[in-house]
PDB file of C-alpha atoms and ligand atoms in Angstrom:
ATOM      1  CA  MET B 841     119.785 141.015 108.425  1.00 95.00           C
ATOM      2  CA  VAL B 842     120.961 144.154 111.377  1.00 93.00           C
ATOM      3  CA  GLU B 843     121.544 146.535 108.970  1.00 92.00           C
ATOM      4  CA  LEU B 844     118.700 146.086 106.261  1.00 93.00           C
ATOM      5  CA  GLN B 845     116.591 145.292 109.595  1.00 94.00           C
ATOM      6  CA  ILE B 846     117.411 146.383 112.635  1.00 95.00           C
ATOM      7  CA  GLU B 847     119.861 149.222 111.926  1.00 95.00           C
ATOM      8  CA  ALA B 848     117.821 150.877 109.384  1.00 95.00           C
ATOM      9  CA  ARG B 849     113.873 150.894 110.900  1.00 94.00           C
ATOM     10  CA  GLY B 850     116.265 153.342 114.218  1.00 95.00           C
ATOM     11  CA  VAL B 851     118.435 151.486 116.551  1.00 96.00           C
ATOM     12  CA  SER B 852     120.772 152.224 117.224  1.00 96.00           C
ATOM     13  CA  ASP B 853     122.595 151.841 120.278  1.00 98.00           C
ATOM     14  CA  PRO B 854     126.222 150.523 119.139  1.00 98.00           C
ATOM     15  CA  ARG B 855     126.855 147.732 121.719  1.00 98.00           C
ATOM     16  CA  VAL B 856     122.864 145.754 120.976  1.00 98.00           C
ATOM     17  CA  LEU B 857     123.869 146.625 116.967  1.00 98.00           C
ATOM     18  CA  GLU B 858     127.241 144.409 117.834  1.00 98.00           C
ATOM     19  CA  ALA B 859     125.704 141.509 119.732  1.00 98.00           C
ATOM     20  CA  MET B 860     122.811 141.297 117.145  1.00 97.00           C
ATOM     21  CA  ARG B 861     125.682 140.808 114.589  1.00 97.00           C
ATOM     22  CA  THR B 862     127.598 138.094 117.335  1.00 97.00           C
ATOM     23  CA  VAL B 863     125.016 135.724 118.139  1.00 98.00           C
ATOM     24  CA  PRO B 864     124.548 133.062 115.165  1.00 97.00           C
ATOM     25  CA  ARG B 865     120.342 133.134 115.339  1.00 97.00           C
ATOM     26  CA  HIS B 866     120.105 129.766 112.613  1.00 97.00           C
ATOM     27  CA  LEU B 867     121.939 127.908 116.024  1.00 97.00           C
ATOM     28  CA  PHE B 868     117.867 128.642 117.320  1.00 98.00           C
ATOM     29  CA  VAL B 869     115.931 127.865 114.799  1.00 96.00           C
ATOM     30  CA  PRO B 870     114.756 124.485 114.172  1.00 94.00           C
ATOM     31  CA  ASP B 871     116.442 122.567 111.026  1.00 93.00           C
ATOM     32  CA  SER B 872     113.556 123.218 109.079  1.00 93.00           C
ATOM     33  CA  CYS B 873     113.716 126.660 109.526  1.00 93.00           C
ATOM     34  CA  ARG B 874     117.382 127.721 109.108  1.00 94.00           C
ATOM     35  CA  GLN B 875     117.286 129.048 105.687  1.00 95.00           C
ATOM     36  CA  ALA B 876     114.770 131.518 107.172  1.00 96.00           C
ATOM     37  CA  ALA B 877     117.041 132.456 110.032  1.00 96.00           C
ATOM     38  CA  TYR B 878     118.179 135.971 109.332  1.00 97.00           C
ATOM     39  CA  ASN B 879     114.295 136.851 107.521  1.00 95.00           C
ATOM     40  CA  ASP B 880     112.457 139.334 108.841  1.00 94.00           C
ATOM     41  CA  SER B 881     110.015 137.324 110.843  1.00 95.00           C
ATOM     42  CA  PRO B 882     109.146 135.077 113.934  1.00 95.00           C
ATOM     43  CA  LEU B 883     109.469 131.123 113.290  1.00 96.00           C
ATOM     44  CA  PRO B 884     107.975 128.245 115.112  1.00 95.00           C
ATOM     45  CA  ILE B 885     110.148 126.777 117.349  1.00 95.00           C
ATOM     46  CA  GLY B 886     107.891 123.732 117.988  1.00 94.00           C
ATOM     47  CA  HIS B 887     104.393 123.443 121.154  1.00 94.00           C
ATOM     48  CA  GLY B 888     103.538 126.440 119.192  1.00 93.00           C
ATOM     49  CA  GLN B 889     106.026 128.731 120.445  1.00 94.00           C
ATOM     50  CA  THR B 890     107.893 131.822 118.671  1.00 95.00           C
ATOM     51  CA  ILE B 891     110.958 132.632 118.099  1.00 94.00           C
ATOM     52  CA  SER B 892     111.121 136.848 118.122  1.00 95.00           C
ATOM     53  CA  GLN B 893     111.707 138.600 114.514  1.00 96.00           C
ATOM     54  CA  PRO B 894     115.140 140.097 115.370  1.00 97.00           C
ATOM     55  CA  TYR B 895     113.855 143.698 114.821  1.00 97.00           C
ATOM     56  CA  ILE B 896     111.868 143.312 117.858  1.00 97.00           C
ATOM     57  CA  VAL B 897     114.471 141.071 120.127  1.00 98.00           C
ATOM     58  CA  ALA B 898     116.932 144.418 119.017  1.00 98.00           C
ATOM     59  CA  VAL B 899     114.499 147.496 120.078  1.00 98.00           C
ATOM     60  CA  MET B 900     113.524 145.914 123.817  1.00 98.00           C
ATOM     61  CA  THR B 901     116.776 144.592 124.058  1.00 98.00           C
ATOM     62  CA  GLU B 902     117.979 148.567 122.891  1.00 98.00           C
ATOM     63  CA  LEU B 903     114.914 149.880 125.723  1.00 98.00           C
ATOM     64  CA  LEU B 904     116.737 147.500 128.682  1.00 98.00           C
ATOM     65  CA  GLU B 905     119.899 150.253 128.288  1.00 98.00           C
ATOM     66  CA  LEU B 906     121.941 146.965 129.647  1.00 98.00           C
ATOM     67  CA  ALA B 907     126.309 147.551 131.607  1.00 98.00           C
ATOM     68  CA  PRO B 908     128.441 144.393 131.182  1.00 97.00           C
ATOM     69  CA  GLY B 909     128.159 143.303 135.234  1.00 97.00           C
ATOM     70  CA  ASP B 910     123.592 143.739 135.103  1.00 98.00           C
ATOM     71  CA  ARG B 911     122.158 141.122 136.325  1.00 98.00           C
ATOM     72  CA  VAL B 912     119.126 140.186 133.309  1.00 98.00           C
ATOM     73  CA  LEU B 913     115.435 138.409 133.991  1.00 99.00           C
ATOM     74  CA  GLU B 914     114.136 137.257 131.257  1.00 98.00           C
ATOM     75  CA  ILE B 915     110.768 135.562 131.215  1.00 98.00           C
ATOM     76  CA  GLY B 916     109.646 133.205 128.303  1.00 98.00           C
ATOM     77  CA  GLY B 917     112.619 131.453 127.707  1.00 98.00           C
ATOM     78  CA  GLY B 918     111.922 130.201 123.760  1.00 98.00           C
ATOM     79  CA  SER B 919     114.529 129.307 121.840  1.00 98.00           C
ATOM     80  CA  GLY B 920     116.952 130.998 124.208  1.00 98.00           C
ATOM     81  CA  TYR B 921     117.471 134.397 121.542  1.00 98.00           C
ATOM     82  CA  GLN B 922     116.909 136.461 123.474  1.00 98.00           C
ATOM     83  CA  ALA B 923     118.331 135.304 126.306  1.00 98.00           C
ATOM     84  CA  ALA B 924     122.076 134.347 124.516  1.00 98.00           C
ATOM     85  CA  ILE B 925     122.123 138.099 122.885  1.00 98.00           C
ATOM     86  CA  LEU B 926     121.108 139.666 127.108  1.00 98.00           C
ATOM     87  CA  GLY B 927     124.221 137.445 127.787  1.00 98.00           C
ATOM     88  CA  THR B 928     125.997 139.043 125.671  1.00 98.00           C
ATOM     89  CA  LEU B 929     125.192 142.711 127.032  1.00 98.00           C
ATOM     90  CA  ALA B 930     125.348 141.599 130.309  1.00 98.00           C
ATOM     91  CA  GLY B 931     126.760 140.278 133.055  1.00 98.00           C
ATOM     92  CA  GLU B 932     123.923 137.087 134.638  1.00 98.00           C
ATOM     93  CA  VAL B 933     121.051 136.520 132.739  1.00 98.00           C
ATOM     94  CA  VAL B 934     117.918 133.745 133.906  1.00 98.00           C
ATOM     95  CA  THR B 935     115.511 132.454 131.814  1.00 98.00           C
ATOM     96  CA  VAL B 936     112.642 131.581 133.090  1.00 98.00           C
ATOM     97  CA  GLU B 937     110.309 128.401 130.981  1.00 98.00           C
ATOM     98  CA  ARG B 938     107.436 127.455 130.960  1.00 98.00           C
ATOM     99  CA  ILE B 939     108.132 123.993 128.813  1.00 98.00           C
ATOM    100  CA  PRO B 940     110.124 121.832 130.278  1.00 98.00           C
ATOM    101  CA  GLU B 941     111.126 120.738 126.242  1.00 97.00           C
ATOM    102  CA  VAL B 942     111.296 124.198 125.799  1.00 97.00           C
ATOM    103  CA  ALA B 943     113.951 124.737 128.353  1.00 98.00           C
ATOM    104  CA  ARG B 944     115.505 121.758 127.237  1.00 98.00           C
ATOM    105  CA  ALA B 945     116.307 123.037 123.465  1.00 97.00           C
ATOM    106  CA  ALA B 946     116.850 126.537 125.064  1.00 98.00           C
ATOM    107  CA  ARG B 947     119.821 125.048 126.711  1.00 98.00           C
ATOM    108  CA  GLU B 948     121.163 123.216 123.282  1.00 98.00           C
ATOM    109  CA  ASN B 949     121.062 125.999 121.737  1.00 98.00           C
ATOM    110  CA  LEU B 950     123.153 128.270 124.643  1.00 98.00           C
ATOM    111  CA  GLU B 951     125.683 126.026 124.807  1.00 98.00           C
ATOM    112  CA  ALA B 952     126.254 125.670 120.331  1.00 98.00           C
ATOM    113  CA  ALA B 953     126.393 128.876 121.122  1.00 98.00           C
ATOM    114  CA  GLY B 954     129.094 129.182 123.578  1.00 98.00           C
ATOM    115  CA  ILE B 955     127.418 130.903 125.974  1.00 98.00           C
ATOM    116  CA  ARG B 956     127.694 130.881 129.089  1.00 98.00           C
ATOM    117  CA  ASN B 957     126.179 133.263 131.247  1.00 98.00           C
ATOM    118  CA  VAL B 958     122.559 131.677 131.099  1.00 98.00           C
ATOM    119  CA  ASN B 959     120.907 129.890 133.599  1.00 98.00           C
ATOM    120  CA  VAL B 960     117.801 128.221 131.716  1.00 98.00           C
ATOM    121  CA  VAL B 961     114.941 127.663 134.712  1.00 98.00           C
ATOM    122  CA  VAL B 962     111.461 125.752 134.685  1.00 98.00           C
ATOM    123  CA  ALA B 963     108.717 127.743 136.190  1.00 98.00           C
ATOM    124  CA  ASP B 964     106.726 129.883 135.864  1.00 98.00           C
ATOM    125  CA  GLY B 965     107.892 133.333 135.129  1.00 98.00           C
ATOM    126  CA  THR B 966     104.829 135.416 136.248  1.00 98.00           C
ATOM    127  CA  ASP B 967     106.057 134.774 139.372  1.00 98.00           C
ATOM    128  CA  GLY B 968     109.821 136.344 138.527  1.00 98.00           C
ATOM    129  CA  TYR B 969     111.799 134.486 140.296  1.00 98.00           C
ATOM    130  CA  ALA B 970     112.938 135.819 143.362  1.00 98.00           C
ATOM    131  CA  ILE B 971     115.688 134.202 144.258  1.00 97.00           C
ATOM    132  CA  SER B 972     118.183 136.024 141.993  1.00 97.00           C
ATOM    133  CA  ALA B 973     116.573 139.414 142.381  1.00 98.00           C
ATOM    134  CA  PRO B 974     116.791 141.846 142.821  1.00 98.00           C
ATOM    135  CA  TYR B 975     117.601 142.302 138.897  1.00 98.00           C
ATOM    136  CA  ASP B 976     118.414 145.634 136.416  1.00 98.00           C
ATOM    137  CA  ALA B 977     117.140 144.753 133.668  1.00 99.00           C
ATOM    138  CA  ILE B 978     113.605 142.424 133.446  1.00 99.00           C
ATOM    139  CA  ILE B 979     112.417 141.581 129.310  1.00 99.00           C
ATOM    140  CA  VAL B 980     108.637 139.797 129.245  1.00 98.00           C
ATOM    141  CA  THR B 981     108.951 137.772 125.656  1.00 98.00           C
ATOM    142  CA  ALA B 982     105.796 136.685 125.995  1.00 98.00           C
ATOM    143  CA  ALA B 983     101.912 138.803 125.850  1.00 98.00           C
ATOM    144  CA  ALA B 984     101.120 139.908 129.409  1.00 96.00           C
ATOM    145  CA  PRO B 985      97.485 141.455 130.288  1.00 97.00           C
ATOM    146  CA  ASP B 986      99.188 143.138 132.882  1.00 97.00           C
ATOM    147  CA  ILE B 987     103.125 143.585 134.492  1.00 98.00           C
ATOM    148  CA  PRO B 988     102.889 141.037 136.847  1.00 98.00           C
ATOM    149  CA  LYS B 989     103.142 142.639 139.992  1.00 97.00           C
ATOM    150  CA  PRO B 990     106.224 139.537 141.830  1.00 98.00           C
ATOM    151  CA  LEU B 991     108.750 141.643 138.433  1.00 98.00           C
ATOM    152  CA  LEU B 992     108.025 145.026 139.822  1.00 97.00           C
ATOM    153  CA  GLU B 993     109.147 143.713 143.014  1.00 97.00           C
ATOM    154  CA  GLN B 994     112.808 141.851 142.016  1.00 98.00           C
ATOM    155  CA  LEU B 995     112.557 145.708 139.776  1.00 98.00           C
ATOM    156  CA  ALA B 996     116.242 147.447 141.336  1.00 98.00           C
ATOM    157  CA  ASP B 997     116.185 150.757 142.281  1.00 98.00           C
ATOM    158  CA  GLY B 998     116.996 152.698 138.703  1.00 98.00           C
ATOM    159  CA  GLY B 999     116.062 148.972 136.765  1.00 98.00           C
ATOM    160  CA  ARG B1000     113.880 148.620 133.465  1.00 98.00           C
ATOM    161  CA  LEU B1001     111.214 146.248 132.816  1.00 98.00           C
ATOM    162  CA  VAL B1002     110.228 146.168 128.966  1.00 98.00           C
ATOM    163  CA  ALA B1003     107.271 143.677 128.337  1.00 98.00           C
ATOM    164  CA  PRO B1004     104.485 143.640 125.041  1.00 98.00           C
ATOM    165  CA  VAL B1005     101.104 144.743 127.575  1.00 98.00           C
ATOM    166  CA  GLY B1006      97.349 143.576 126.463  1.00 98.00           C
ATOM    167  CA  GLY B1007      95.086 141.478 124.560  1.00 96.00           C
ATOM    168  CA  ARG B1008      96.270 137.954 123.286  1.00 92.00           C
ATOM    169  CA  ASP B1009      96.300 139.184 120.377  1.00 93.00           C
ATOM    170  CA  LEU B1010      97.819 142.793 120.297  1.00 97.00           C
ATOM    171  CA  GLN B1011     100.448 144.464 122.946  1.00 98.00           C
ATOM    172  CA  THR B1012     102.189 147.805 123.264  1.00 98.00           C
ATOM    173  CA  LEU B1013     105.259 147.840 124.244  1.00 98.00           C
ATOM    174  CA  VAL B1014     105.382 149.529 127.980  1.00 98.00           C
ATOM    175  CA  LYS B1015     108.591 150.476 129.684  1.00 98.00           C
ATOM    176  CA  LEU B1016     108.849 151.241 133.404  1.00 98.00           C
ATOM    177  CA  VAL B1017     112.004 152.311 135.436  1.00 98.00           C
ATOM    178  CA  ARG B1018     112.114 152.510 139.024  1.00 98.00           C
ATOM    179  CA  LYS B1019     113.685 155.446 140.601  1.00 97.00           C
ATOM    180  CA  GLY B1020     113.414 154.639 144.051  1.00 92.00           C
ATOM    181  CA  GLY B1021     109.495 154.783 145.314  1.00 90.00           C
ATOM    182  CA  THR B1022     108.377 156.027 141.393  1.00 96.00           C
ATOM    183  CA  ILE B1023     108.124 153.883 138.638  1.00 97.00           C
ATOM    184  CA  ILE B1024     108.090 156.142 135.122  1.00 98.00           C
ATOM    185  CA  ARG B1025     106.382 154.735 132.610  1.00 98.00           C
ATOM    186  CA  SER B1026     106.662 154.797 128.857  1.00 98.00           C
ATOM    187  CA  THR B1027     104.895 152.848 125.602  1.00 98.00           C
ATOM    188  CA  HIS B1028     107.000 152.006 123.025  1.00 97.00           C
ATOM    189  CA  GLY B1029     104.412 151.260 119.631  1.00 96.00           C
ATOM    190  CA  GLY B1030     102.450 147.922 119.060  1.00 97.00           C
ATOM    191  CA  VAL B1031     103.715 144.068 118.997  1.00 97.00           C
ATOM    192  CA  VAL B1032     102.185 140.711 118.715  1.00 96.00           C
ATOM    193  CA  PHE B1033     103.298 137.420 120.926  1.00 97.00           C
ATOM    194  CA  VAL B1034     102.219 134.083 122.421  1.00 96.00           C
ATOM    195  CA  PRO B1035     100.434 134.926 125.466  1.00 97.00           C
ATOM    196  CA  LEU B1036     102.162 135.094 128.944  1.00 98.00           C
ATOM    197  CA  LEU B1037     100.107 131.716 130.583  1.00 98.00           C
ATOM    198  CA  GLY B1038      99.879 131.823 134.204  1.00 97.00           C
ATOM    199  CA  HIS B1039      98.994 132.376 137.720  1.00 97.00           C
ATOM    200  CA  HIS B1040     100.145 136.504 136.893  1.00 97.00           C
ATOM    201  CA  GLY B1041      98.710 135.834 133.815  1.00 97.00           C
ATOM    202  CA  TRP B1042      96.455 134.639 131.460  1.00 97.00           C
ATOM    203  CA  PRO B1043      94.385 131.727 132.607  1.00 95.00           C
ATOM    204  CA  ASP B1044      95.695 128.615 130.955  1.00 88.00           C
TER     205      ASP B1044
HETATM  206  N1  SAH E1006     111.781 135.040 123.602  1.00 97.54           N
HETATM  207  C1  SAH E1006     112.442 133.858 123.241  1.00 97.54           C
HETATM  208  C2  SAH E1006     110.740 133.682 122.317  1.00 97.54           C
HETATM  209  C3  SAH E1006     109.598 133.592 123.558  1.00 97.54           C
HETATM  210  S1  SAH E1006     108.066 132.838 122.763  1.00 97.54           S
HETATM  211  C4  SAH E1006     113.273 133.646 122.173  1.00 97.54           C
HETATM  212  O1  SAH E1006     114.160 134.485 122.422  1.00 97.54           O
HETATM  213  O2  SAH E1006     113.341 132.862 121.175  1.00 97.54           O
HETATM  214  C5  SAH E1006     107.498 132.645 124.615  1.00 97.54           C
HETATM  215  C6  SAH E1006     107.687 131.124 125.450  1.00 97.54           C
HETATM  216  O3  SAH E1006     106.946 132.168 126.699  1.00 97.54           O
HETATM  217  C7  SAH E1006     107.563 130.275 124.902  1.00 97.54           C
HETATM  218  O4  SAH E1006     108.040 130.030 125.327  1.00 97.54           O
HETATM  219  C8  SAH E1006     105.815 130.061 126.064  1.00 97.54           C
HETATM  220  O5  SAH E1006     106.217 128.520 126.591  1.00 97.54           O
HETATM  221  C9  SAH E1006     107.330 131.838 127.639  1.00 97.54           C
HETATM  222  N2  SAH E1006     106.581 131.086 127.828  1.00 97.54           N
HETATM  223  C10 SAH E1006     105.045 131.680 127.936  1.00 97.54           C
HETATM  224  N3  SAH E1006     104.032 131.889 129.814  1.00 97.54           N
HETATM  225  C11 SAH E1006     105.114 131.690 129.994  1.00 97.54           C
HETATM  226  C12 SAH E1006     105.480 131.745 131.978  1.00 97.54           C
HETATM  227  N4  SAH E1006     104.193 132.078 132.285  1.00 97.54           N
HETATM  228  N5  SAH E1006     106.613 131.502 132.203  1.00 97.54           N
HETATM  229  C13 SAH E1006     107.478 130.783 131.427  1.00 97.54           C
HETATM  230  N6  SAH E1006     107.831 131.198 129.927  1.00 97.54           N
HETATM  231  C14 SAH E1006     106.368 131.786 129.997  1.00 97.54           C
END
């Protein structure tokens, strides 16, 4: 998976590639999809939600430029797979998931994979998670009409934020870097995510 789908398409950060090699993706997909766990595609995880394509997980993780001590916030916990990759590379991770059953499964998956530095919180992640702010990195893994304002407020100086921003059917990967009072924005291609529903997202 890593060599053919991720390295071959240009992800080169050795720490990201190593994390993608280490975390067993099959522990994060439903039993019925185990055979397809290392395929080049998103997979259903129930409740109309999906675990993202491995290549997209790698691209977004590389854009976050994580250091070992970083505090990271993820919005859209899903299966817990992206959070497991973040936990492998950073110090501490909070992942926010709005569907309680999905969050419960994510906790079980993370435990099975032996990942202990990820806190799965059930809430509307478009409000961020102020209790543990500020964050060195914030990743949104559901499609946002715009960057939710609370997330910007919870981003540390020097912090990086990556999110799919655009319409409900197609989005652009956007990266923001906070440098003091300035925000530097760059875009990184088209992506397709399930919608971010909530207060600062799409209406439920
Ligand atoms: N990162 C996940 C995939 C995310 S799929 C993984 O690695 O498997 C998107 C997830 O975002 C879904 O589980 C959906 O329920 C969740 N979601 C959508 N809107 C949300 C919100 N406002 N707050 C928290 N989670 C949200």
